[in-house]
Structure formats: C-alpha cells, structure tokens
Coordinates of C-alpha atoms in Angstrom, one line a residue:
M1 CA 1.8 15.8 -41.3
A2 CA -1.6 14.6 -42.5
S3 CA -4.5 14.9 -39.9
T4 CA -5.9 11.8 -39.9
S5 CA -8.4 9.8 -37.5
P6 CA -5.9 7.8 -35.7
T7 CA -3.6 10.9 -35.3
R8 CA -6.4 12.7 -33.7
H9 CA -7.0 9.7 -31.7
A10 CA -3.5 9.7 -30.5
W11 CA -3.2 13.2 -29.8
R12 CA -6.4 12.8 -27.6
V13 CA -4.4 9.8 -25.7
L14 CA -1.4 11.9 -25.3
L15 CA -3.7 14.7 -24.1
G16 CA -5.1 12.4 -21.4
L17 CA -1.8 11.2 -20.3
L18 CA -0.6 15.0 -19.7
I19 CA -4.0 15.6 -17.9
V20 CA -3.4 12.5 -15.6
T21 CA 0.2 13.5 -14.7
A22 CA -1.1 17.1 -14.1
V23 CA -3.7 15.6 -11.5
L24 CA -1.1 13.6 -9.9
F25 CA 1.4 16.4 -9.4
G26 CA -1.5 18.4 -8.1
I27 CA -2.7 15.7 -5.6
N28 CA 0.9 15.6 -4.0
A29 CA 1.0 19.6 -4.2
L30 CA -2.0 19.6 -1.7
G31 CA 0.2 17.3 0.4
V32 CA 3.0 19.8 0.2
Y33 CA 1.2 23.3 0.5
V34 CA -2.1 22.6 2.0
F35 CA -2.4 19.6 4.2
K36 CA -0.5 19.5 7.4
T37 CA 0.7 16.7 10.1
E38 CA -0.2 17.2 13.6
A39 CA 3.3 19.0 14.1
G40 CA 2.6 21.5 11.7
E41 CA 4.8 20.1 9.0
P42 CA 3.6 19.7 5.3
A43 CA 1.8 16.1 4.9
S44 CA 3.7 15.2 1.9
S45 CA 7.1 16.4 0.0
W46 CA 8.3 16.5 -3.5
A47 CA 11.1 14.1 -2.6
P48 CA 10.5 10.4 -1.9
E49 CA 10.8 9.2 1.8
L50 CA 13.6 7.0 2.6
A51 CA 13.6 4.0 4.6
L52 CA 15.3 3.2 7.8
D53 CA 18.4 1.3 5.8
L54 CA 19.0 4.8 4.1
Q55 CA 17.8 7.5 6.5
G56 CA 18.0 6.1 10.0
G57 CA 15.4 7.0 12.3
T58 CA 13.6 6.5 16.0
Q59 CA 14.4 3.2 18.3
I60 CA 12.0 2.6 20.9
I61 CA 12.7 -0.6 23.0
L62 CA 9.6 -1.8 25.3
Q63 CA 10.1 -4.2 27.9
A64 CA 7.3 -6.8 28.5
S65 CA 5.8 -8.0 31.8
T66 CA 3.3 -10.4 32.9
P67 CA 0.3 -9.8 35.3
D68 CA 2.3 -12.5 37.7
G69 CA 6.1 -11.3 36.9
A70 CA 7.1 -14.2 35.2
A71 CA 8.9 -14.1 32.1
P72 CA 7.0 -13.8 29.2
S73 CA 7.5 -16.9 26.7
N74 CA 8.5 -16.7 23.1
E75 CA 4.8 -17.3 21.6
Q76 CA 3.6 -14.2 23.8
L77 CA 6.6 -12.1 22.6
N78 CA 6.3 -13.0 19.1
Q79 CA 2.7 -12.4 19.2
A80 CA 3.0 -9.0 20.6
A81 CA 5.5 -8.0 18.0
A82 CA 3.4 -9.0 15.3
I83 CA 0.6 -7.2 16.6
I84 CA 3.0 -3.9 17.2
R85 CA 3.8 -4.3 13.6
Q86 CA 0.2 -4.3 12.6
R87 CA -0.4 -1.0 14.7
V88 CA 2.6 0.7 13.2
D89 CA 1.8 -0.3 9.6
A90 CA -1.7 0.7 10.3
S91 CA -0.4 4.2 11.6
G92 CA 1.1 4.7 7.9
V93 CA 4.8 4.1 9.0
G94 CA 6.4 1.9 6.4
E95 CA 9.5 -0.2 6.3
A96 CA 9.7 -0.4 10.1
D97 CA 11.6 -3.1 11.8
I98 CA 10.4 -4.8 14.8
T99 CA 12.0 -7.4 16.5
T100 CA 12.2 -9.4 19.8
E101 CA 15.5 -9.1 22.0
G102 CA 16.6 -10.9 25.0
G103 CA 13.3 -12.7 25.7
R104 CA 11.6 -9.9 27.3
N105 CA 12.1 -6.8 24.9
I106 CA 10.8 -5.7 21.9
V107 CA 12.7 -3.4 19.7
V108 CA 10.8 -1.1 17.4
Q109 CA 13.0 0.9 14.7
I110 CA 10.9 3.6 12.7
P111 CA 12.3 5.7 9.8
G112 CA 12.6 9.2 10.4
P113 CA 11.4 10.7 13.5
A114 CA 8.3 9.3 15.6
D115 CA 5.7 11.5 16.3
Q116 CA 3.4 11.4 19.3
A117 CA 0.5 9.7 17.6
T118 CA 2.6 6.8 16.3
R119 CA 4.6 6.7 20.1
D120 CA 1.1 6.3 21.8
R121 CA -0.1 3.8 19.5
I122 CA 2.9 1.5 20.2
Q123 CA 2.9 2.1 24.0
A124 CA -0.8 1.4 24.1
S125 CA 0.0 -2.3 24.9
A126 CA -2.2 -3.4 27.4
K127 CA -4.6 -6.2 27.1
L128 CA -8.1 -5.0 25.5
E129 CA -11.2 -6.0 28.0
F130 CA -14.7 -5.8 27.6
R131 CA -16.8 -4.7 30.8
A132 CA -19.9 -3.9 31.6
V133 CA -20.7 -0.6 32.8
L134 CA -22.0 -0.3 36.2
A135 CA -22.0 3.5 36.8
A136 CA -21.0 6.7 34.9
S137 CA -20.5 10.3 35.6
G138 CA -18.6 13.4 34.3
P139 CA -14.9 13.2 34.7
A140 CA -14.5 15.8 37.4
N141 CA -13.5 14.5 41.1
E142 CA -14.6 17.8 42.7
F143 CA -17.8 19.1 43.8
V144 CA -19.2 22.7 44.6
G145 CA -19.4 23.1 48.2
E146 CA -21.6 25.4 50.6
D147 CA -19.1 28.4 50.1
G148 CA -19.7 28.1 46.3
K149 CA -16.0 26.7 45.7
S150 CA -15.0 23.8 43.8
T151 CA -13.8 21.1 46.4
P152 CA -12.3 17.7 45.6
F153 CA -13.9 15.0 46.9
P154 CA -12.2 13.3 50.1
A155 CA -10.0 10.5 49.8
P156 CA -12.4 7.0 50.5
D157 CA -12.2 6.2 54.4
P158 CA -10.3 3.0 54.7
T159 CA -13.4 1.8 56.9
L160 CA -16.1 1.7 54.4
E161 CA -17.5 -1.8 53.6
A162 CA -15.4 -2.8 50.4
T163 CA -17.1 -6.6 50.1
P164 CA -20.3 -6.7 48.1
T165 CA -23.1 -7.5 50.7
A166 CA -24.8 -10.1 48.3
T167 CA -22.9 -12.2 45.9
P168 CA -22.9 -10.4 42.4
T169 CA -24.8 -12.7 39.9
D170 CA -23.4 -11.1 36.9
A171 CA -20.9 -8.4 35.4
S172 CA -23.8 -5.7 35.7
D173 CA -25.2 -6.7 38.9
P174 CA -25.5 -3.4 41.2
A175 CA -24.3 -5.5 44.0
W176 CA -20.5 -4.6 43.0
L177 CA -21.0 -1.1 44.2
T178 CA -19.8 -1.2 47.3
P179 CA -19.7 1.9 49.3
K180 CA -15.7 2.0 49.3
L181 CA -15.7 1.6 45.6
Q182 CA -18.3 4.4 45.2
A183 CA -16.3 6.7 47.2
E184 CA -13.0 5.8 45.3
F185 CA -15.1 6.5 42.1
Q186 CA -16.0 10.2 43.2
A187 CA -12.6 10.9 44.4
F188 CA -10.6 9.3 41.4
D189 CA -8.6 11.6 39.2
C190 CA -8.9 10.7 35.4
S191 CA -5.5 12.7 34.4
A192 CA -3.5 10.4 37.2
E193 CA -1.8 7.5 35.8
Q194 CA -3.9 4.2 35.4
D195 CA -3.2 1.0 36.3
G196 CA -2.2 -1.0 32.8
N197 CA -3.0 -4.2 34.5
P198 CA -6.4 -4.1 36.4
P199 CA -7.6 -7.4 38.1
E200 CA -9.9 -9.2 35.7
D201 CA -12.3 -10.4 38.3
Q202 CA -12.8 -7.2 40.1
P203 CA -14.7 -3.7 39.1
L204 CA -12.6 -1.0 37.4
I205 CA -12.8 2.5 37.6
A206 CA -11.9 4.1 34.3
C207 CA -11.9 7.2 32.3
E208 CA -13.0 7.8 28.7
E209 CA -10.7 10.3 26.9
G210 CA -11.9 12.3 24.0
D211 CA -10.3 14.3 21.2
Q212 CA -7.1 16.3 22.4
G213 CA -6.7 14.4 25.2
V214 CA -9.8 15.8 27.4
F215 CA -11.7 13.3 29.3
T216 CA -15.1 13.3 28.7
A217 CA -16.7 10.7 31.2
K218 CA -15.7 8.3 34.0
Y219 CA -17.2 4.7 34.8
I220 CA -17.5 2.2 37.4
L221 CA -17.1 -1.0 35.1
G222 CA -17.7 -4.7 36.2
P223 CA -15.5 -7.6 35.8
M224 CA -13.9 -8.3 32.6
E225 CA -16.1 -10.7 30.5
L226 CA -14.0 -11.0 27.4
D227 CA -10.6 -9.9 26.3
G228 CA -9.5 -8.6 22.6
T229 CA -8.4 -12.0 21.4
V230 CA -12.1 -12.9 20.4
I231 CA -12.1 -10.1 17.7
N232 CA -11.4 -11.7 14.3
D233 CA -11.8 -8.2 12.7
A234 CA -12.9 -4.5 13.0
T235 CA -13.3 -2.3 10.3
A236 CA -14.8 1.3 9.8
G237 CA -17.8 1.8 7.5
R238 CA -20.8 4.0 6.9
E239 CA -24.3 2.9 7.8
Q240 CA -26.3 2.6 4.3
Q241 CA -29.4 4.4 5.7
S242 CA -27.8 7.2 7.6
G243 CA -24.6 7.5 6.3
K244 CA -22.9 7.9 9.2
W245 CA -19.4 6.3 10.5
T246 CA -19.4 3.1 12.5
V247 CA -17.1 0.4 13.6
N248 CA -18.2 -3.0 12.6
L249 CA -16.7 -6.2 14.7
S250 CA -16.5 -9.9 13.6
L251 CA -16.0 -12.0 16.5
D252 CA -14.8 -15.7 16.9
A253 CA -17.1 -18.6 18.2
H254 CA -16.2 -18.0 21.6
G255 CA -16.8 -14.5 21.6
T256 CA -20.0 -14.8 19.5
K257 CA -21.5 -17.0 22.0
V258 CA -20.3 -15.3 25.2
F259 CA -21.2 -11.6 23.5
G260 CA -24.7 -13.0 22.5
E261 CA -25.2 -13.6 26.5
I262 CA -24.2 -10.3 27.4
S263 CA -26.0 -8.3 24.4
Q264 CA -29.4 -10.2 25.8
R265 CA -28.6 -9.0 29.4
L266 CA -27.7 -5.4 28.7
N267 CA -30.6 -5.1 26.1
A268 CA -33.1 -6.3 29.0
N269 CA -31.6 -3.4 31.1
R270 CA -32.2 -1.1 28.4
L271 CA -35.8 -2.0 27.9
A272 CA -36.1 -1.7 31.8
Q273 CA -34.3 1.7 31.4
Q274 CA -31.6 1.0 33.8
S275 CA -29.0 3.3 32.1
P276 CA -26.1 3.1 32.4
R277 CA -26.0 -0.6 32.9
D278 CA -26.9 -0.9 29.2
Q279 CA -23.7 0.1 28.2
F280 CA -20.8 -1.9 27.5
A281 CA -17.1 -0.5 27.8
F282 CA -14.3 -1.2 25.7
V283 CA -10.9 -0.9 28.1
L284 CA -7.4 -0.5 26.5
D285 CA -4.1 0.2 29.2
G286 CA -6.8 1.1 31.6
K287 CA -8.6 3.5 29.7
V288 CA -12.3 3.3 28.5
I289 CA -11.9 3.9 24.2
S290 CA -15.8 3.4 23.6
A291 CA -19.0 2.7 26.0
P292 CA -21.8 2.1 23.5
V293 CA -25.3 1.6 24.6
M294 CA -26.3 -2.2 23.6
Q295 CA -29.3 -1.6 21.2
A296 CA -30.3 -5.1 20.8
T297 CA -29.6 -8.6 21.1
I298 CA -26.4 -9.4 19.0
L299 CA -26.0 -13.2 18.4
N300 CA -24.1 -13.2 15.2
G301 CA -21.0 -12.2 16.6
K302 CA -21.0 -9.1 14.3
P303 CA -21.9 -6.1 16.4
S304 CA -21.6 -2.6 15.3
I305 CA -20.6 0.5 17.3
S306 CA -22.4 3.7 16.1
G307 CA -21.7 7.4 17.6
N308 CA -20.5 10.8 16.8
F309 CA -17.8 9.2 14.6
T310 CA -15.7 10.8 11.6
Q311 CA -13.8 8.6 9.4
E312 CA -10.6 9.1 11.1
S313 CA -12.0 8.5 14.5
S314 CA -13.8 5.4 13.5
K315 CA -10.8 4.0 11.8
A316 CA -8.7 4.9 14.7
L317 CA -11.1 2.9 16.9
A318 CA -11.1 0.4 14.7
D319 CA -7.8 -0.2 14.8
Q320 CA -7.4 0.0 18.6
L321 CA -10.0 -3.0 18.8
K322 CA -8.7 -4.9 16.0
Y323 CA -4.9 -4.4 17.2
G324 CA -5.3 -4.3 21.0
A325 CA -5.3 -7.6 22.0
L326 CA -1.5 -7.8 23.0
P327 CA -0.8 -10.7 25.5
L328 CA 1.4 -8.5 27.4
S329 CA 1.9 -5.2 28.9
F330 CA 5.0 -3.0 28.2
S331 CA 7.1 -0.1 29.5
V332 CA 9.3 2.3 27.2
Q333 CA 13.2 1.3 28.5
S334 CA 14.5 3.6 25.6
S335 CA 13.7 6.1 22.9
D336 CA 16.7 7.0 20.8
T337 CA 17.7 8.3 17.6
V338 CA 19.4 5.7 15.2
S339 CA 21.5 6.1 12.2
A340 CA 21.3 4.6 8.8
T341 CA 22.0 0.9 8.6
L342 CA 23.1 1.3 5.0
G343 CA 23.4 5.3 4.7
S344 CA 23.5 7.6 1.7
Q345 CA 26.7 6.1 0.1
Q346 CA 24.8 2.7 -0.4
L347 CA 21.9 4.9 -2.3
Q348 CA 24.4 6.3 -4.0
Y349 CA 25.9 3.4 -5.3
G350 CA 22.3 2.3 -6.5
L351 CA 22.0 5.5 -8.3
I352 CA 25.2 5.3 -10.0
A353 CA 24.1 1.6 -11.1
G354 CA 20.5 2.8 -12.5
L355 CA 22.7 5.6 -14.4
I356 CA 24.7 2.8 -16.3
G357 CA 21.9 0.5 -16.9
L358 CA 20.0 3.5 -18.3
G359 CA 22.8 4.4 -20.3
L360 CA 23.6 0.7 -21.8
V361 CA 20.0 0.6 -22.5
A362 CA 20.2 3.9 -24.4
I363 CA 23.3 2.7 -26.5
Y364 CA 21.4 -0.6 -27.5
S365 CA 18.6 0.9 -28.4
L366 CA 19.8 3.5 -30.6
L367 CA 22.2 0.9 -32.2
S368 CA 19.4 -1.5 -32.7
Y369 CA 16.8 0.5 -33.4
R370 CA 18.3 3.9 -34.7
A371 CA 15.7 6.9 -33.9
L372 CA 13.2 4.5 -32.6
G373 CA 15.4 4.3 -30.0
W374 CA 14.6 7.8 -28.7
V375 CA 11.0 6.7 -28.4
I376 CA 12.4 4.0 -25.8
M377 CA 14.0 6.6 -23.8
A378 CA 11.2 9.2 -24.0
S379 CA 8.9 6.1 -22.6
I380 CA 11.3 5.3 -20.0
A381 CA 11.6 8.9 -19.0
V382 CA 7.8 9.2 -18.9
M383 CA 7.8 6.3 -16.5
G384 CA 10.2 7.4 -14.4
V385 CA 8.4 11.2 -13.8
L386 CA 4.9 8.9 -13.1
T387 CA 6.9 6.5 -10.8
Y388 CA 8.5 9.1 -8.8
I389 CA 5.2 11.1 -8.2
F390 CA 3.4 7.9 -7.3
I391 CA 5.9 7.1 -4.7
A392 CA 5.6 10.6 -3.3
I393 CA 1.9 10.2 -3.0
L394 CA 2.2 6.9 -1.6
A395 CA 4.7 8.1 0.8
W396 CA 2.0 10.7 2.0
R397 CA -1.0 8.4 1.9
M398 CA 0.3 5.3 2.9
G399 CA 3.8 5.7 4.5
F400 CA 5.8 4.1 1.9
R401 CA 9.3 4.5 2.2
L402 CA 11.9 3.7 -0.2
S403 CA 14.5 1.3 0.9
L404 CA 17.8 0.0 -1.0
A405 CA 15.6 -3.2 -2.0
G406 CA 13.1 -0.8 -3.2
V407 CA 15.8 0.9 -5.2
A408 CA 17.1 -2.4 -6.6
G409 CA 13.3 -3.1 -7.7
L410 CA 13.5 0.6 -9.6
I411 CA 16.6 -0.4 -11.4
V412 CA 15.2 -3.6 -12.7
S413 CA 12.5 -2.3 -13.9
I414 CA 14.5 -0.2 -16.4
G415 CA 15.3 -3.4 -18.4
F416 CA 11.7 -4.9 -17.9
T417 CA 10.1 -1.7 -19.5
A418 CA 12.9 -2.0 -22.4
D419 CA 11.4 -5.6 -23.1
S420 CA 8.2 -4.2 -23.7
F421 CA 9.4 -1.7 -26.5
I422 CA 11.8 -4.4 -28.1
V423 CA 8.6 -6.7 -28.5
Y424 CA 6.9 -4.3 -30.2
F425 CA 9.3 -2.8 -32.4
E426 CA 10.3 -6.4 -33.6
R427 CA 6.9 -6.9 -34.2
I428 CA 6.6 -4.0 -36.2
R429 CA 9.6 -5.0 -38.2
D430 CA 8.1 -8.5 -38.6
E431 CA 5.2 -7.1 -40.6
L432 CA 7.6 -4.8 -42.7
R433 CA 9.3 -7.9 -43.7
D434 CA 6.0 -9.3 -44.7
G435 CA 5.3 -6.4 -47.1
R436 CA 3.2 -4.3 -45.1
T437 CA 3.2 -0.1 -45.2
I438 CA 4.9 1.6 -42.1
T439 CA 1.3 2.6 -40.9
G440 CA -0.1 -0.7 -41.3
S441 CA 2.9 -2.5 -39.9
I442 CA 2.6 -0.3 -36.8
E443 CA -1.3 -1.1 -36.1
Y444 CA -0.8 -4.8 -36.9
G445 CA 2.3 -5.0 -34.8
W446 CA 0.5 -3.4 -32.0
D447 CA -2.2 -6.2 -32.0
R448 CA 0.3 -8.9 -31.9
A449 CA 2.8 -7.1 -29.7
K450 CA 0.0 -6.4 -26.6
R451 CA -1.2 -10.0 -26.0
T452 CA 2.6 -10.9 -25.6
I453 CA 3.2 -8.0 -23.1
Y454 CA 0.1 -8.6 -21.3
I455 CA 0.7 -11.9 -20.4
A456 CA 4.5 -11.3 -19.6
K457 CA 3.6 -8.2 -17.4
S458 CA 0.8 -10.4 -15.8
I459 CA 3.3 -13.1 -14.8
N460 CA 5.8 -10.2 -13.2
I461 CA 2.8 -8.6 -11.2
L462 CA 1.7 -12.2 -10.0
A463 CA 5.5 -12.7 -9.1
A464 CA 5.7 -9.2 -7.1
V465 CA 2.2 -10.1 -5.1
V466 CA 3.4 -13.4 -4.2
L467 CA 7.0 -12.0 -3.0
F468 CA 5.6 -9.3 -1.3
I469 CA 3.1 -11.4 0.5
L470 CA 5.7 -14.3 1.5
A471 CA 9.0 -12.4 1.8
D472 CA 10.7 -10.7 4.9
A473 CA 10.2 -7.1 5.3
T474 CA 13.3 -6.1 3.9
V475 CA 12.0 -7.8 0.4
K476 CA 8.8 -6.4 0.5
G477 CA 10.3 -3.2 -1.0
F478 CA 11.8 -4.7 -3.8
A479 CA 8.4 -6.7 -4.6
F480 CA 6.5 -3.3 -4.3
T481 CA 8.4 -1.0 -6.2
L482 CA 8.7 -4.0 -9.1
G483 CA 4.7 -4.4 -9.2
L484 CA 4.2 -1.0 -9.2
T485 CA 6.8 -0.1 -12.1
T486 CA 5.0 -3.2 -14.0
L487 CA 2.0 -1.6 -13.6
I488 CA 3.1 1.8 -14.8
D489 CA 5.3 0.1 -17.8
V490 CA 1.9 -1.1 -19.2
F491 CA 0.0 2.1 -18.8
I492 CA 2.7 4.0 -20.3
F493 CA 2.9 1.3 -23.3
V494 CA -0.8 1.7 -23.8
I495 CA -1.3 5.6 -23.8
F496 CA 2.2 6.9 -24.9
T497 CA 4.3 4.5 -26.9
H498 CA 1.7 3.2 -29.1
P499 CA 0.1 6.8 -29.8
V500 CA 3.6 8.4 -30.2
M501 CA 3.9 5.5 -32.9
Q502 CA 0.9 6.4 -34.7
I503 CA 2.1 9.9 -35.0
L504 CA 5.7 9.2 -36.2
A505 CA 4.4 7.0 -38.7
R506 CA 2.8 10.2 -40.5
T507 CA 5.8 12.1 -40.5
E508 CA 8.2 12.0 -43.6
F509 CA 11.2 10.9 -41.6
F510 CA 9.5 7.5 -39.9
G511 CA 6.6 7.1 -42.7
G512 CA 9.2 7.5 -45.4
G513 CA 11.5 4.5 -44.2
H514 CA 14.4 6.8 -43.6
P515 CA 17.4 4.6 -43.2
L516 CA 17.9 6.4 -39.8
S517 CA 14.3 5.7 -38.7
G518 CA 14.8 2.3 -37.7
L519 CA 11.9 1.6 -40.2
N520 CA 13.7 1.1 -43.4
A521 CA 12.0 -1.9 -45.1
E522 CA 15.0 -2.6 -47.5
A523 CA 17.4 -2.8 -44.6
L524 CA 14.9 -5.3 -42.8
G525 CA 14.3 -7.5 -45.8
A526 CA 11.1 -6.5 -46.6
P527 CA 9.2 -8.8 -49.6
A528 CA 10.8 -6.7 -52.4
R529 CA 14.0 -8.6 -51.8
A530 CA 11.9 -11.7 -52.3
R531 CA 10.6 -10.3 -55.4
T532 CA 13.9 -9.5 -56.8
E533 CA 15.6 -12.7 -56.5
F534 CA 15.4 -13.1 -60.3
R535 CA 17.1 -10.2 -60.9
T536 CA 20.7 -9.7 -61.3
V537 CA 22.3 -8.4 -57.9
A538 CA 24.6 -6.2 -58.0
T539 CA 28.4 -7.1 -56.7
G540 CA 31.1 -5.3 -55.3
S541 CA 33.3 -4.8 -52.4
S542 CA 32.4 -1.1 -51.9
G543 CA 29.9 1.3 -52.4
R544 CA 25.8 1.1 -52.7
A545 CA 26.3 -2.5 -53.8
A546 CA 28.0 -3.1 -50.8
R547 CA 25.8 -1.6 -48.4
S548 CA 23.1 -3.3 -50.1
K549 CA 24.6 -6.8 -49.2
G550 CA 25.3 -5.8 -45.8
A551 CA 21.6 -5.1 -45.3
R552 CA 20.5 -8.1 -47.0
G553 CA 23.0 -10.0 -44.7
E554 CA 21.7 -8.5 -41.9
A555 CA 18.0 -9.3 -42.8
E556 CA 19.1 -12.8 -43.1
R557 CA 20.5 -13.2 -39.8
R558 CA 17.3 -11.5 -38.1
Q559 CA 15.0 -13.9 -40.1
T560 CA 13.4 -16.6 -37.9
I561 CA 13.5 -20.1 -39.2
A562 CA 9.7 -19.8 -40.6
E563 CA 10.7 -17.0 -42.6
R564 CA 13.6 -18.5 -44.2
K565 CA 11.7 -21.4 -45.1
R566 CA 8.9 -19.2 -46.6
A567 CA 11.8 -17.0 -48.4
E568 CA 13.0 -20.6 -49.7
A569 CA 9.7 -21.5 -50.7
L570 CA 9.1 -18.4 -52.7
V571 CA 12.5 -18.8 -54.7
A572 CA 11.9 -22.5 -55.1
T573 CA 8.1 -21.6 -56.6
G574 CA 9.9 -18.8 -58.4
S575 CA 12.4 -21.1 -59.9
A576 CA 9.9 -23.8 -61.2
D577 CA 7.6 -20.7 -62.7
A578 CA 10.9 -19.5 -64.1
G579 CA 11.7 -22.8 -65.8
K580 CA 7.9 -23.4 -67.2
E581 CA 8.1 -19.7 -69.1
S582 CA 11.5 -20.7 -70.5
D583 CA 9.8 -24.4 -72.0
V584 CA 7.2 -22.0 -73.5

C-alpha cells in the first residue's frame, strides 16, 4: 500500500474519529464512576435509560383546589398541566406523561423512580407572588431569657391590635406592622407547614429556605403586588464584568408598568436607608425563594437578581420563577409505582425487527456491492456505537429516555444510512464507467455524492425538527432519534466512509479492481466496452465468453438513459469513421 498524501490524510481523519469516540466514552465514564446523584447513585449508566412505556415508573396524582373552593375550569387545569410538564422537563426527566383527569386531578407519570427533588418540584404548585418586605430577622422563634436559656416567644395575645391604626398607602407602608402581626412574627415557626394560599390583600409571614432545607431568614411581607403570570421568561446567566451568576427576568407589559412603580418606591427606600423595606420577595407555596434588594429603578421590565448564586442555584431559581405561575394549588392524592404500559416484550419485538432489517441491508449490500458491502456494514456499526454512547450521555445530561417510538426511529435510520452509501457507491461506479481510475472515481464520486447526500439529510433533519415541535409527546422520541441518527450518519459519512474508501482504493484488492471488490470496471461497463465495439465479440454459451456477455448485459441494464444515448452516439460515430476509412 503506497504512502500517498490522501492516504495519510485519511488515516489522520480516522484517528480523529477514534479520539472523538474515546472522548465520548470518557464523558460517560465520568457520569458512571465519578458523579453521583443526590441519592448517591451513579449519575449515568452504560445502558440507555428506558421510557415509561418500556420500563414503568412513578405515578403521582395531584388534586387541584381554588382559593374559593370552586371546581377549577378546564382552562386552568390544562394550564396547570402544561406548567407542571415544563417543570418536569426542566428537571431533566424525559418522556413523562402528564394528563388531566376527572376535571380536578392531574396525573403525572415519570419513568423510573422519582427522586425527592423531582417530587418537590412537581408539588411546589402554589401561585408565585411578588411582595415587598416590611420586616426581616433570623429564622429563630426563641430568645435567650434572663436564666441564659433559649425560650420560645409566647403565642400572640388575642387582645393585641390587629388592624392598622392608619390606612397603609402602599405595600411597603410600615402601618401594616400591627402589634399582633409583630407578635406572630416573633413566635412564627419556620419549620411548621406553610399556608399555600395566603390572602393576597393582607401581609404575610414567610421564611426563606436555603440549601439542605435550612431556613436562613424570616420576613413580614406586604400584600401581593404582582403574581407569576407577568413573567415571560427567566434565565440564568453571568454578569459580564464580575462573572457572577444572576437570574434575568423578562416581564410582560402589565408587569413592566407595575414593577417600574415598585422599583421606584423600593429604590427610594434604599436611598433613604430604610432597610429592609428596600427588598422585594418572590414567594412560592408560602415560602420565600428569594428576597433581593432593589438596587435601581427598573422601567424596562427586565430586572436581574444577583447574589451568591452558583450555576445550579441560579438555574433552579430561574426555573422556579419561570414555571411558578400555576393558577391552582395542589395536594398529592397518591404516589404509586406503575408498570410499563407496553413492556419489555414490545422492546424485544422492536430489537428483532431491527436485526432483521440490518440483516436484509447486509445481504443486499453484499450482493450488490460485493466487498464494498462490508464498508457499509462497518459504517453502520460505527454509527451504532456513536448513537449508543450519545443516548447514554443524553440520558445523563438531559434526561432522555428511549421509548418504543424512539426505537422505531433507530430502526428506520438503518435504511436511511444505507441510502447514503448507495448514492456514494453508485457515483463511484458512474465515474468508473466514464473511464476514470478507481482512485479518481472515489474522489470525483465523493464530490458529486456529498452534495446530494447533504441535501437529502437536510430534508430529513428538517422533517424531524418539525415533527418534534408539533407532534405529541409519544412521537417526539421518534423524531428525536431520527434527527440524531441523521446527524451522526452525515458525520460518519464524512469522517469514516470516505477516508476508508481512500485507503481501500490503494490496496491491491480494491485498487486493482478485483471482480469481488465491487469496483471491477469491466463488469460495470467502463468506456473500454465502447472502444471495443469494432472488435469481434466472442460468443458462446459457457465459460469466459458467457460471463463477459452476462457482465455486459448487467452493465447495459444499469446504464441511465443519458449513458445509453452517449454509447449509441459513440457507436454511430465509430460506424461513420469506419465507413470513411473503408472508402479510402
């Protein structure tokens, strides 16, 4: 095998593919052996995660309730189900099934066991409220008495004044701080169950919970001024100058107007050093999830929350703000383990179907392309390895789970992958028929085939994207695996198939056009056939003459209309020239 420049380039490309594959396996190995879940389990696995229909999982039934006790409307229930789905998707759990039931319940089915963080995220379903801070302190409800011992604050005296002596002018007015409210604040136990539906027009005592469930602060908050429905979007990001993690909000028109007025008031309190009445609290399910200090007047509806955030905590807060605007509150009616809706038998049927399809592709490839068929099978094998490790990594990082629809997408991709090679190999054969050498045919065929393949694969990816966006959740798995395998197919085609063909072309078996190589020019009807039209063709019913006749017949059947016309023109030109020569 000669050491030519294309060959060295091909080997370098294949080495790059090997490195990429090793890196992908290394990434997943980190999830298997290094990173752990909150339960101490490996964060990733070497086996793809299965969806609800193939593995079973956890079913949580939530019962909705409204502040006045009336039955929720279908619109409210559907909106709540959509928000819960967003929460579940944001937690990294894929292929979840969330439906409404009986006009009051929402049924959440999650593949596999549901961890506590996912349960908390689903059940944190109260309405998100924005309230101004009136007072703040540590979370304790005890004081140190004269004996040096911690003593709980006494329960508020019922005779204490509970009505403001002066009508409050805004939500930050200290007039809200009645003697009874302050006594309740001192005695308030943060660990007690919080009221998930506090009165919107009255002050609220609430606590802020930090990491590991430890309460960090206790607040008296003014009446609700905005709710979570005004949030269009909430994202986590970094400040350009400090590099600190922040949470960026985008409010709708109503929220922009009201928040602008609030920011003016709180910023004035900050300038007047009236802390903590310069703070603004986000309250979810009766708990304060954040209470930042207003640092400026914000009139564009795009406030930013800064603090001692990490990437994870900023994203968690952004998710809470973005998906916290549920129109209803919920209580958990039941939480059970459910079996797979389809079961492992259906998965087995799907795998058998895939193996049958793969076998048929192999048989067709070997019959049509001889030894080149092994290139097709090797390319499909490499694609299978990369697809497998990609699915394992996506299960870890994005919660992707393989449903039966996803398995169908993988099976269909086998045929789509074979299409790419058929286009490429047919282009190579066309070049051989035009009289090029095998190495030249591989390069010219590559130039012509890749454009066709890129266009065809772009259409496949476009169809997969549209299907993923518009289709039901049960079909999204099919669209996702179809799009993923199409991208990997193009990747393999560029950095595996073509380099392998460049290398094989310089071997004696393929480069010499062995009859079993699939690149035999004579069998394909190369131009030499046209140049021999004037020679007497040996006839016979057996032996080499018969095989040559069969090869020519096959070549003629494979010719396109343009090729046949060109051959006929050459024959006609040759006959005319022959006539002229005979006249001389």
